[in-house]
Amino acid sequence: MGKIICVVNQKGGVGKTATAVNLAAALAILEKKILLIDFDPQGNATSGVGANKQEFQYSIYHLIIDQLEPASLILPTDIPLLKIIPSNMDLVGADIELVPMTRRESILKQKIDPLIPDFDYIFIDCPPSLGLLTINALTAAQAIIVPTQCEYYALEGLGNLLNTIQIVQQDLNPSLYVEGILLTMFDARNNLSFQVENEVRTHLKDLVFKTVIPRNVRISESPSHGLPVMLYDPQSRGAQSYLELAKELLAGEKGNGRK
């Protein structure tokens, strides 16, 4: 049976979409069957795997608002075992459209649960907010990965996010747990990166992935080419770090994880 993991942080610019795309790609390269769900109206995960946002008729919006079946929305990518359900700006108003709906927090869960047997992992790239879309993702998921930039402003938002996760656990999804906090954009030339890493590991201990994602120009460049960094420059430090993260996640599934 597959596992649903949402990649979430309400603060933008912390490497959330880069992590969703590149971790999904790394696991697919390691021969796992992966579905990436782009649940962000910006659609950056969609374009990040090479899907043209102007060329598909239906998106994740039509799954949650028009109740289309998810299998009809799945698109291939350049990595054979990586599939995507795309997103675009249609999703912008979905937070408001969800408000009057029955069981509005669990619509995504109802629609994607039938896909679990078909994939090893389903990743949900959440919007950078804590609205109804993100609540739907947290309700649907079994686990959460939280990318956190190595700067102090990012740490301030981490506490708010963890509080939101606790509320979802209490009210909507008691089995939800944090798979790991992922330190991103680590700059070894900057003492602040080391200070932030030390503080996060001191307070959150085993919740923090051992793997750290460096600040790497190849990670930044690859979306403009419509490629995960694993394909854009597989030998780069960025690609190798996401490959290490994928291996760490798989090792955790064998009993060494943070659950």
PDB file of C-alpha atoms in Angstrom:
ATOM      1  CA  MET A   1       0.000   0.000   0.000  1.00  0.00           C
ATOM      2  CA  GLY A   2       1.165   3.494  -0.819  1.00  0.00           C
ATOM      3  CA  LYS A   3       1.755   6.372   1.550  1.00  0.00           C
ATOM      4  CA  ILE A   4       0.489   9.936   1.180  1.00  0.00           C
ATOM      5  CA  ILE A   5       2.957  12.639   2.235  1.00  0.00           C
ATOM      6  CA  CYS A   6       2.210  16.333   2.044  1.00  0.00           C
ATOM      7  CA  VAL A   7       5.044  18.814   1.699  1.00  0.00           C
ATOM      8  CA  VAL A   8       3.934  21.880   3.594  1.00  0.00           C
ATOM      9  CA  ASN A   9       5.089  25.216   4.949  1.00  0.00           C
ATOM     10  CA  GLN A  10       2.915  28.310   5.081  1.00  0.00           C
ATOM     11  CA  LYS A  11       5.978  30.489   4.435  1.00  0.00           C
ATOM     12  CA  GLY A  12       6.912  30.846   0.775  1.00  0.00           C
ATOM     13  CA  GLY A  13      10.432  30.634  -0.583  1.00  0.00           C
ATOM     14  CA  VAL A  14      11.648  27.846   1.686  1.00  0.00           C
ATOM     15  CA  GLY A  15      12.158  25.174  -0.976  1.00  0.00           C
ATOM     16  CA  LYS A  16       8.761  23.535  -0.578  1.00  0.00           C
ATOM     17  CA  THR A  17       7.997  22.902  -4.250  1.00  0.00           C
ATOM     18  CA  ALA A  18      11.647  22.110  -5.028  1.00  0.00           C
ATOM     19  CA  THR A  19      11.477  19.442  -2.330  1.00  0.00           C
ATOM     20  CA  ALA A  20       8.174  17.987  -3.540  1.00  0.00           C
ATOM     21  CA  VAL A  21       9.395  17.790  -7.148  1.00  0.00           C
ATOM     22  CA  ASN A  22      12.934  16.588  -6.523  1.00  0.00           C
ATOM     23  CA  LEU A  23      12.184  14.107  -3.747  1.00  0.00           C
ATOM     24  CA  ALA A  24       9.403  12.632  -5.892  1.00  0.00           C
ATOM     25  CA  ALA A  25      11.796  12.438  -8.860  1.00  0.00           C
ATOM     26  CA  ALA A  26      14.580  10.880  -6.779  1.00  0.00           C
ATOM     27  CA  LEU A  27      12.274   8.160  -5.464  1.00  0.00           C
ATOM     28  CA  ALA A  28      11.014   7.454  -8.986  1.00  0.00           C
ATOM     29  CA  ILE A  29      14.612   7.094 -10.156  1.00  0.00           C
ATOM     30  CA  LEU A  30      15.066   4.634  -7.272  1.00  0.00           C
ATOM     31  CA  GLU A  31      12.275   2.614  -8.920  1.00  0.00           C
ATOM     32  CA  LYS A  32       9.372   3.609  -6.696  1.00  0.00           C
ATOM     33  CA  LYS A  33       5.990   4.380  -8.270  1.00  0.00           C
ATOM     34  CA  ILE A  34       5.277   8.021  -7.481  1.00  0.00           C
ATOM     35  CA  LEU A  35       2.319  10.360  -7.938  1.00  0.00           C
ATOM     36  CA  LEU A  36       2.924  14.069  -7.392  1.00  0.00           C
ATOM     37  CA  ILE A  37      -0.212  16.136  -6.756  1.00  0.00           C
ATOM     38  CA  ASP A  38       0.254  19.841  -7.404  1.00  0.00           C
ATOM     39  CA  PHE A  39      -2.142  21.473  -4.925  1.00  0.00           C
ATOM     40  CA  ASP A  40      -0.754  24.996  -5.279  1.00  0.00           C
ATOM     41  CA  PRO A  41      -2.536  27.488  -7.583  1.00  0.00           C
ATOM     42  CA  GLN A  42       0.866  28.743  -8.771  1.00  0.00           C
ATOM     43  CA  GLY A  43       1.348  25.378 -10.491  1.00  0.00           C
ATOM     44  CA  ASN A  44       5.113  25.407 -10.000  1.00  0.00           C
ATOM     45  CA  ALA A  45       5.356  21.668  -9.402  1.00  0.00           C
ATOM     46  CA  THR A  46       3.446  21.163 -12.652  1.00  0.00           C
ATOM     47  CA  SER A  47       5.856  23.233 -14.723  1.00  0.00           C
ATOM     48  CA  GLY A  48       8.780  21.868 -12.703  1.00  0.00           C
ATOM     49  CA  VAL A  49       8.261  18.411 -14.201  1.00  0.00           C
ATOM     50  CA  GLY A  50       7.724  19.782 -17.702  1.00  0.00           C
ATOM     51  CA  ALA A  51       3.923  19.887 -17.930  1.00  0.00           C
ATOM     52  CA  ASN A  52       2.664  22.927 -19.849  1.00  0.00           C
ATOM     53  CA  LYS A  53      -0.062  24.597 -17.783  1.00  0.00           C
ATOM     54  CA  GLN A  54      -1.773  25.792 -20.960  1.00  0.00           C
ATOM     55  CA  GLU A  55      -2.007  22.363 -22.617  1.00  0.00           C
ATOM     56  CA  PHE A  56      -4.182  20.325 -20.251  1.00  0.00           C
ATOM     57  CA  GLN A  57      -7.934  20.784 -20.005  1.00  0.00           C
ATOM     58  CA  TYR A  58      -8.488  19.513 -16.469  1.00  0.00           C
ATOM     59  CA  SER A  59      -6.508  19.939 -13.276  1.00  0.00           C
ATOM     60  CA  ILE A  60      -6.667  19.239  -9.542  1.00  0.00           C
ATOM     61  CA  TYR A  61      -9.304  22.003  -9.359  1.00  0.00           C
ATOM     62  CA  HIS A  62     -11.724  19.825 -11.318  1.00  0.00           C
ATOM     63  CA  LEU A  63     -11.101  16.935  -8.938  1.00  0.00           C
ATOM     64  CA  ILE A  64     -12.089  18.804  -5.783  1.00  0.00           C
ATOM     65  CA  ILE A  65     -14.720  21.198  -7.177  1.00  0.00           C
ATOM     66  CA  ASP A  66     -16.246  19.310 -10.123  1.00  0.00           C
ATOM     67  CA  GLN A  67     -15.651  15.864  -8.598  1.00  0.00           C
ATOM     68  CA  LEU A  68     -13.831  14.421 -11.629  1.00  0.00           C
ATOM     69  CA  GLU A  69     -12.138  11.085 -11.056  1.00  0.00           C
ATOM     70  CA  PRO A  70      -8.418  11.407 -10.275  1.00  0.00           C
ATOM     71  CA  ALA A  71      -7.288   8.720 -12.715  1.00  0.00           C
ATOM     72  CA  SER A  72      -8.500  10.896 -15.595  1.00  0.00           C
ATOM     73  CA  LEU A  73      -6.228  13.754 -14.499  1.00  0.00           C
ATOM     74  CA  ILE A  74      -2.912  11.892 -14.171  1.00  0.00           C
ATOM     75  CA  LEU A  75      -0.211  12.943 -16.635  1.00  0.00           C
ATOM     76  CA  PRO A  76       3.142  11.283 -17.441  1.00  0.00           C
ATOM     77  CA  THR A  77       6.532  12.974 -16.974  1.00  0.00           C
ATOM     78  CA  ASP A  78      10.013  12.440 -18.381  1.00  0.00           C
ATOM     79  CA  ILE A  79      10.679   9.982 -15.539  1.00  0.00           C
ATOM     80  CA  PRO A  80       8.688   6.816 -16.313  1.00  0.00           C
ATOM     81  CA  LEU A  81       7.640   6.035 -12.723  1.00  0.00           C
ATOM     82  CA  LEU A  82       6.748   9.636 -11.859  1.00  0.00           C
ATOM     83  CA  LYS A  83       3.209  10.859 -12.657  1.00  0.00           C
ATOM     84  CA  ILE A  84       1.548  14.162 -11.823  1.00  0.00           C
ATOM     85  CA  ILE A  85      -1.919  15.576 -11.262  1.00  0.00           C
ATOM     86  CA  PRO A  86      -1.408  19.155 -12.474  1.00  0.00           C
ATOM     87  CA  SER A  87      -2.539  22.507 -11.140  1.00  0.00           C
ATOM     88  CA  ASN A  88      -3.005  26.005 -12.539  1.00  0.00           C
ATOM     89  CA  MET A  89      -4.602  29.317 -11.619  1.00  0.00           C
ATOM     90  CA  ASP A  90      -8.089  27.735 -11.726  1.00  0.00           C
ATOM     91  CA  LEU A  91      -7.349  26.678  -8.149  1.00  0.00           C
ATOM     92  CA  VAL A  92      -7.083  30.266  -6.853  1.00  0.00           C
ATOM     93  CA  GLY A  93     -10.723  30.533  -5.776  1.00  0.00           C
ATOM     94  CA  ALA A  94     -11.068  26.975  -4.504  1.00  0.00           C
ATOM     95  CA  ASP A  95     -10.594  27.934  -0.846  1.00  0.00           C
ATOM     96  CA  ILE A  96     -13.779  30.025  -1.084  1.00  0.00           C
ATOM     97  CA  GLU A  97     -15.682  27.492  -3.222  1.00  0.00           C
ATOM     98  CA  LEU A  98     -14.980  24.761  -0.668  1.00  0.00           C
ATOM     99  CA  VAL A  99     -16.596  26.682   2.214  1.00  0.00           C
ATOM    100  CA  PRO A 100     -20.260  25.647   1.629  1.00  0.00           C
ATOM    101  CA  MET A 101     -19.439  22.046   0.736  1.00  0.00           C
ATOM    102  CA  THR A 102     -20.299  19.099   2.963  1.00  0.00           C
ATOM    103  CA  ARG A 103     -17.229  17.590   4.662  1.00  0.00           C
ATOM    104  CA  ARG A 104     -15.186  20.273   3.001  1.00  0.00           C
ATOM    105  CA  GLU A 105     -11.958  19.378   4.863  1.00  0.00           C
ATOM    106  CA  SER A 106     -11.892  15.813   3.559  1.00  0.00           C
ATOM    107  CA  ILE A 107     -12.821  16.184  -0.130  1.00  0.00           C
ATOM    108  CA  LEU A 108      -9.259  15.563  -1.326  1.00  0.00           C
ATOM    109  CA  LYS A 109      -8.951  12.489   0.892  1.00  0.00           C
ATOM    110  CA  GLN A 110     -12.161  10.989  -0.490  1.00  0.00           C
ATOM    111  CA  LYS A 111     -10.933  11.441  -4.044  1.00  0.00           C
ATOM    112  CA  ILE A 112      -7.339  10.213  -3.765  1.00  0.00           C
ATOM    113  CA  ASP A 113      -7.667   7.341  -1.272  1.00  0.00           C
ATOM    114  CA  PRO A 114      -8.573   4.942  -4.136  1.00  0.00           C
ATOM    115  CA  LEU A 115      -5.191   5.729  -5.753  1.00  0.00           C
ATOM    116  CA  ILE A 116      -3.152   4.507  -2.771  1.00  0.00           C
ATOM    117  CA  PRO A 117      -2.772   0.889  -4.014  1.00  0.00           C
ATOM    118  CA  ASP A 118      -1.387   2.103  -7.360  1.00  0.00           C
ATOM    119  CA  PHE A 119       1.607   4.033  -5.996  1.00  0.00           C
ATOM    120  CA  ASP A 120       4.392   3.610  -3.470  1.00  0.00           C
ATOM    121  CA  TYR A 121       4.208   7.289  -2.541  1.00  0.00           C
ATOM    122  CA  ILE A 122       1.775  10.104  -3.254  1.00  0.00           C
ATOM    123  CA  PHE A 123       3.232  13.569  -2.619  1.00  0.00           C
ATOM    124  CA  ILE A 124       1.040  16.648  -2.240  1.00  0.00           C
ATOM    125  CA  ASP A 125       2.705  20.012  -2.863  1.00  0.00           C
ATOM    126  CA  CYS A 126       0.655  22.397  -0.701  1.00  0.00           C
ATOM    127  CA  PRO A 127       0.101  26.122  -1.217  1.00  0.00           C
ATOM    128  CA  PRO A 128       2.110  28.505   1.020  1.00  0.00           C
ATOM    129  CA  SER A 129      -0.829  29.199   3.320  1.00  0.00           C
ATOM    130  CA  LEU A 130      -2.916  27.481   5.998  1.00  0.00           C
ATOM    131  CA  GLY A 131      -6.297  27.719   4.244  1.00  0.00           C
ATOM    132  CA  LEU A 132      -8.785  25.031   3.295  1.00  0.00           C
ATOM    133  CA  LEU A 133      -6.573  23.611   0.552  1.00  0.00           C
ATOM    134  CA  THR A 134      -3.763  22.925   3.008  1.00  0.00           C
ATOM    135  CA  ILE A 135      -6.239  21.556   5.573  1.00  0.00           C
ATOM    136  CA  ASN A 136      -7.522  19.173   2.879  1.00  0.00           C
ATOM    137  CA  ALA A 137      -3.960  18.018   2.193  1.00  0.00           C
ATOM    138  CA  LEU A 138      -3.238  17.485   5.905  1.00  0.00           C
ATOM    139  CA  THR A 139      -6.481  15.528   6.278  1.00  0.00           C
ATOM    140  CA  ALA A 140      -5.632  13.323   3.293  1.00  0.00           C
ATOM    141  CA  ALA A 141      -2.027  12.642   4.259  1.00  0.00           C
ATOM    142  CA  GLN A 142      -0.495  10.071   6.542  1.00  0.00           C
ATOM    143  CA  ALA A 143       2.703  12.057   7.008  1.00  0.00           C
ATOM    144  CA  ILE A 144       4.181  15.520   6.578  1.00  0.00           C
ATOM    145  CA  ILE A 145       7.531  16.833   5.399  1.00  0.00           C
ATOM    146  CA  VAL A 146       8.264  20.423   6.405  1.00  0.00           C
ATOM    147  CA  PRO A 147      11.016  22.169   4.398  1.00  0.00           C
ATOM    148  CA  THR A 148      12.549  24.929   6.519  1.00  0.00           C
ATOM    149  CA  GLN A 149      15.001  27.475   5.174  1.00  0.00           C
ATOM    150  CA  CYS A 150      18.132  27.989   7.265  1.00  0.00           C
ATOM    151  CA  GLU A 151      17.212  31.465   8.490  1.00  0.00           C
ATOM    152  CA  TYR A 152      15.510  32.761  11.628  1.00  0.00           C
ATOM    153  CA  TYR A 153      12.376  34.126   9.959  1.00  0.00           C
ATOM    154  CA  ALA A 154      11.640  30.610   8.727  1.00  0.00           C
ATOM    155  CA  LEU A 155      11.904  29.302  12.288  1.00  0.00           C
ATOM    156  CA  GLU A 156       9.244  31.738  13.498  1.00  0.00           C
ATOM    157  CA  GLY A 157       6.650  30.226  11.160  1.00  0.00           C
ATOM    158  CA  LEU A 158       7.601  26.668  12.038  1.00  0.00           C
ATOM    159  CA  GLY A 159       5.970  26.896  15.473  1.00  0.00           C
ATOM    160  CA  ASN A 160       2.685  28.128  13.961  1.00  0.00           C
ATOM    161  CA  LEU A 161       2.685  25.282  11.456  1.00  0.00           C
ATOM    162  CA  LEU A 162       3.323  22.663  14.126  1.00  0.00           C
ATOM    163  CA  ASN A 163       0.394  24.077  16.123  1.00  0.00           C
ATOM    164  CA  THR A 164      -1.849  23.788  13.049  1.00  0.00           C
ATOM    165  CA  ILE A 165      -0.736  20.191  12.577  1.00  0.00           C
ATOM    166  CA  GLN A 166      -1.713  19.440  16.195  1.00  0.00           C
ATOM    167  CA  ILE A 167      -5.194  20.875  15.604  1.00  0.00           C
ATOM    168  CA  VAL A 168      -5.635  18.725  12.483  1.00  0.00           C
ATOM    169  CA  GLN A 169      -4.461  15.682  14.443  1.00  0.00           C
ATOM    170  CA  GLN A 170      -7.012  16.377  17.188  1.00  0.00           C
ATOM    171  CA  ASP A 171      -9.996  17.204  15.000  1.00  0.00           C
ATOM    172  CA  LEU A 172      -9.567  15.630  11.550  1.00  0.00           C
ATOM    173  CA  ASN A 173      -6.703  13.180  11.182  1.00  0.00           C
ATOM    174  CA  PRO A 174      -5.447  11.567  14.410  1.00  0.00           C
ATOM    175  CA  SER A 175      -3.001   9.285  12.584  1.00  0.00           C
ATOM    176  CA  LEU A 176      -1.153  12.205  10.924  1.00  0.00           C
ATOM    177  CA  TYR A 177       2.506  12.517  11.912  1.00  0.00           C
ATOM    178  CA  VAL A 178       5.573  14.527  10.979  1.00  0.00           C
ATOM    179  CA  GLU A 179       7.856  12.455   8.767  1.00  0.00           C
ATOM    180  CA  GLY A 180      10.569  15.041   9.155  1.00  0.00           C
ATOM    181  CA  ILE A 181      11.695  18.651   9.194  1.00  0.00           C
ATOM    182  CA  LEU A 182      13.996  19.272   6.223  1.00  0.00           C
ATOM    183  CA  LEU A 183      16.634  21.996   6.405  1.00  0.00           C
ATOM    184  CA  THR A 184      16.931  23.689   3.010  1.00  0.00           C
ATOM    185  CA  MET A 185      19.074  26.370   1.358  1.00  0.00           C
ATOM    186  CA  PHE A 186      21.954  25.590   3.700  1.00  0.00           C
ATOM    187  CA  ASP A 187      24.930  27.838   2.975  1.00  0.00           C
ATOM    188  CA  ALA A 188      28.144  26.414   4.431  1.00  0.00           C
ATOM    189  CA  ARG A 189      29.832  29.817   3.989  1.00  0.00           C
ATOM    190  CA  ASN A 190      27.357  31.430   6.368  1.00  0.00           C
ATOM    191  CA  ASN A 191      27.562  30.943  10.134  1.00  0.00           C
ATOM    192  CA  LEU A 192      23.821  31.635  10.377  1.00  0.00           C
ATOM    193  CA  SER A 193      23.044  28.379   8.549  1.00  0.00           C
ATOM    194  CA  PHE A 194      24.996  26.425  11.175  1.00  0.00           C
ATOM    195  CA  GLN A 195      23.315  28.340  14.015  1.00  0.00           C
ATOM    196  CA  VAL A 196      19.834  27.660  12.646  1.00  0.00           C
ATOM    197  CA  GLU A 197      20.658  23.994  12.081  1.00  0.00           C
ATOM    198  CA  ASN A 198      21.926  23.669  15.652  1.00  0.00           C
ATOM    199  CA  GLU A 199      18.827  25.335  17.074  1.00  0.00           C
ATOM    200  CA  VAL A 200      16.403  23.208  15.047  1.00  0.00           C
ATOM    201  CA  ARG A 201      18.202  19.964  15.918  1.00  0.00           C
ATOM    202  CA  THR A 202      18.440  20.951  19.610  1.00  0.00           C
ATOM    203  CA  HIS A 203      14.705  21.606  19.895  1.00  0.00           C
ATOM    204  CA  LEU A 204      13.241  19.065  17.472  1.00  0.00           C
ATOM    205  CA  LYS A 205      15.882  16.326  17.708  1.00  0.00           C
ATOM    206  CA  ASP A 206      14.899  13.181  15.779  1.00  0.00           C
ATOM    207  CA  LEU A 207      12.154  15.015  13.893  1.00  0.00           C
ATOM    208  CA  VAL A 208      14.857  16.603  11.731  1.00  0.00           C
ATOM    209  CA  PHE A 209      16.170  14.748   8.680  1.00  0.00           C
ATOM    210  CA  LYS A 210      19.897  14.040   8.752  1.00  0.00           C
ATOM    211  CA  THR A 211      20.076  15.124   5.109  1.00  0.00           C
ATOM    212  CA  VAL A 212      20.453  18.864   4.555  1.00  0.00           C
ATOM    213  CA  ILE A 213      19.663  20.480   1.200  1.00  0.00           C
ATOM    214  CA  PRO A 214      22.367  22.997   0.195  1.00  0.00           C
ATOM    215  CA  ARG A 215      21.861  26.325  -1.490  1.00  0.00           C
ATOM    216  CA  ASN A 216      22.593  25.200  -5.041  1.00  0.00           C
ATOM    217  CA  VAL A 217      22.223  27.059  -8.323  1.00  0.00           C
ATOM    218  CA  ARG A 218      21.238  23.887 -10.211  1.00  0.00           C
ATOM    219  CA  ILE A 219      18.161  23.441  -8.006  1.00  0.00           C
ATOM    220  CA  SER A 220      17.176  27.029  -8.819  1.00  0.00           C
ATOM    221  CA  GLU A 221      17.824  26.688 -12.553  1.00  0.00           C
ATOM    222  CA  SER A 222      16.129  23.355 -13.214  1.00  0.00           C
ATOM    223  CA  PRO A 223      12.450  24.536 -13.046  1.00  0.00           C
ATOM    224  CA  SER A 224      13.027  26.980 -15.900  1.00  0.00           C
ATOM    225  CA  HIS A 225      13.985  23.969 -18.041  1.00  0.00           C
ATOM    226  CA  GLY A 226      10.915  21.980 -16.944  1.00  0.00           C
ATOM    227  CA  LEU A 227      13.112  19.342 -15.335  1.00  0.00           C
ATOM    228  CA  PRO A 228      13.727  18.043 -11.815  1.00  0.00           C
ATOM    229  CA  VAL A 229      17.335  18.674 -10.836  1.00  0.00           C
ATOM    230  CA  MET A 230      17.836  14.881 -10.998  1.00  0.00           C
ATOM    231  CA  LEU A 231      17.527  15.150 -14.792  1.00  0.00           C
ATOM    232  CA  TYR A 232      18.868  18.670 -15.284  1.00  0.00           C
ATOM    233  CA  ASP A 233      22.228  17.996 -13.584  1.00  0.00           C
ATOM    234  CA  PRO A 234      22.292  14.600 -11.845  1.00  0.00           C
ATOM    235  CA  GLN A 235      25.857  15.075 -10.594  1.00  0.00           C
ATOM    236  CA  SER A 236      25.185  18.430  -8.913  1.00  0.00           C
ATOM    237  CA  ARG A 237      25.244  18.807  -5.143  1.00  0.00           C
ATOM    238  CA  GLY A 238      21.540  19.627  -5.246  1.00  0.00           C
ATOM    239  CA  ALA A 239      20.612  16.450  -7.103  1.00  0.00           C
ATOM    240  CA  GLN A 240      22.807  14.293  -4.894  1.00  0.00           C
ATOM    241  CA  SER A 241      21.321  15.785  -1.722  1.00  0.00           C
ATOM    242  CA  TYR A 242      17.772  14.947  -2.821  1.00  0.00           C
ATOM    243  CA  LEU A 243      18.900  11.443  -3.717  1.00  0.00           C
ATOM    244  CA  GLU A 244      20.313  11.109  -0.185  1.00  0.00           C
ATOM    245  CA  LEU A 245      17.017  12.393   1.230  1.00  0.00           C
ATOM    246  CA  ALA A 246      15.120   9.765  -0.779  1.00  0.00           C
ATOM    247  CA  LYS A 247      17.375   7.042   0.590  1.00  0.00           C
ATOM    248  CA  GLU A 248      16.924   8.368   4.135  1.00  0.00           C
ATOM    249  CA  LEU A 249      13.145   8.313   3.698  1.00  0.00           C
ATOM    250  CA  LEU A 250      13.264   4.730   2.436  1.00  0.00           C
ATOM    251  CA  ALA A 251      15.517   3.705   5.328  1.00  0.00           C
ATOM    252  CA  GLY A 252      12.966   5.226   7.721  1.00  0.00           C
ATOM    253  CA  GLU A 253      10.250   3.063   6.156  1.00  0.00           C
ATOM    254  CA  LYS A 254      12.292   0.017   7.165  1.00  0.00           C
ATOM    255  CA  GLY A 255      12.022   0.940  10.819  1.00  0.00           C
ATOM    256  CA  ASN A 256      14.568   3.680  11.397  1.00  0.00           C
ATOM    257  CA  GLY A 257      12.310   6.666  10.863  1.00  0.00           C
ATOM    258  CA  ARG A 258      10.976   9.452  13.044  1.00  0.00           C
ATOM    259  CA  LYS A 259       7.375   8.292  13.479  1.00  0.00           C
TER     260      LYS A 259
END
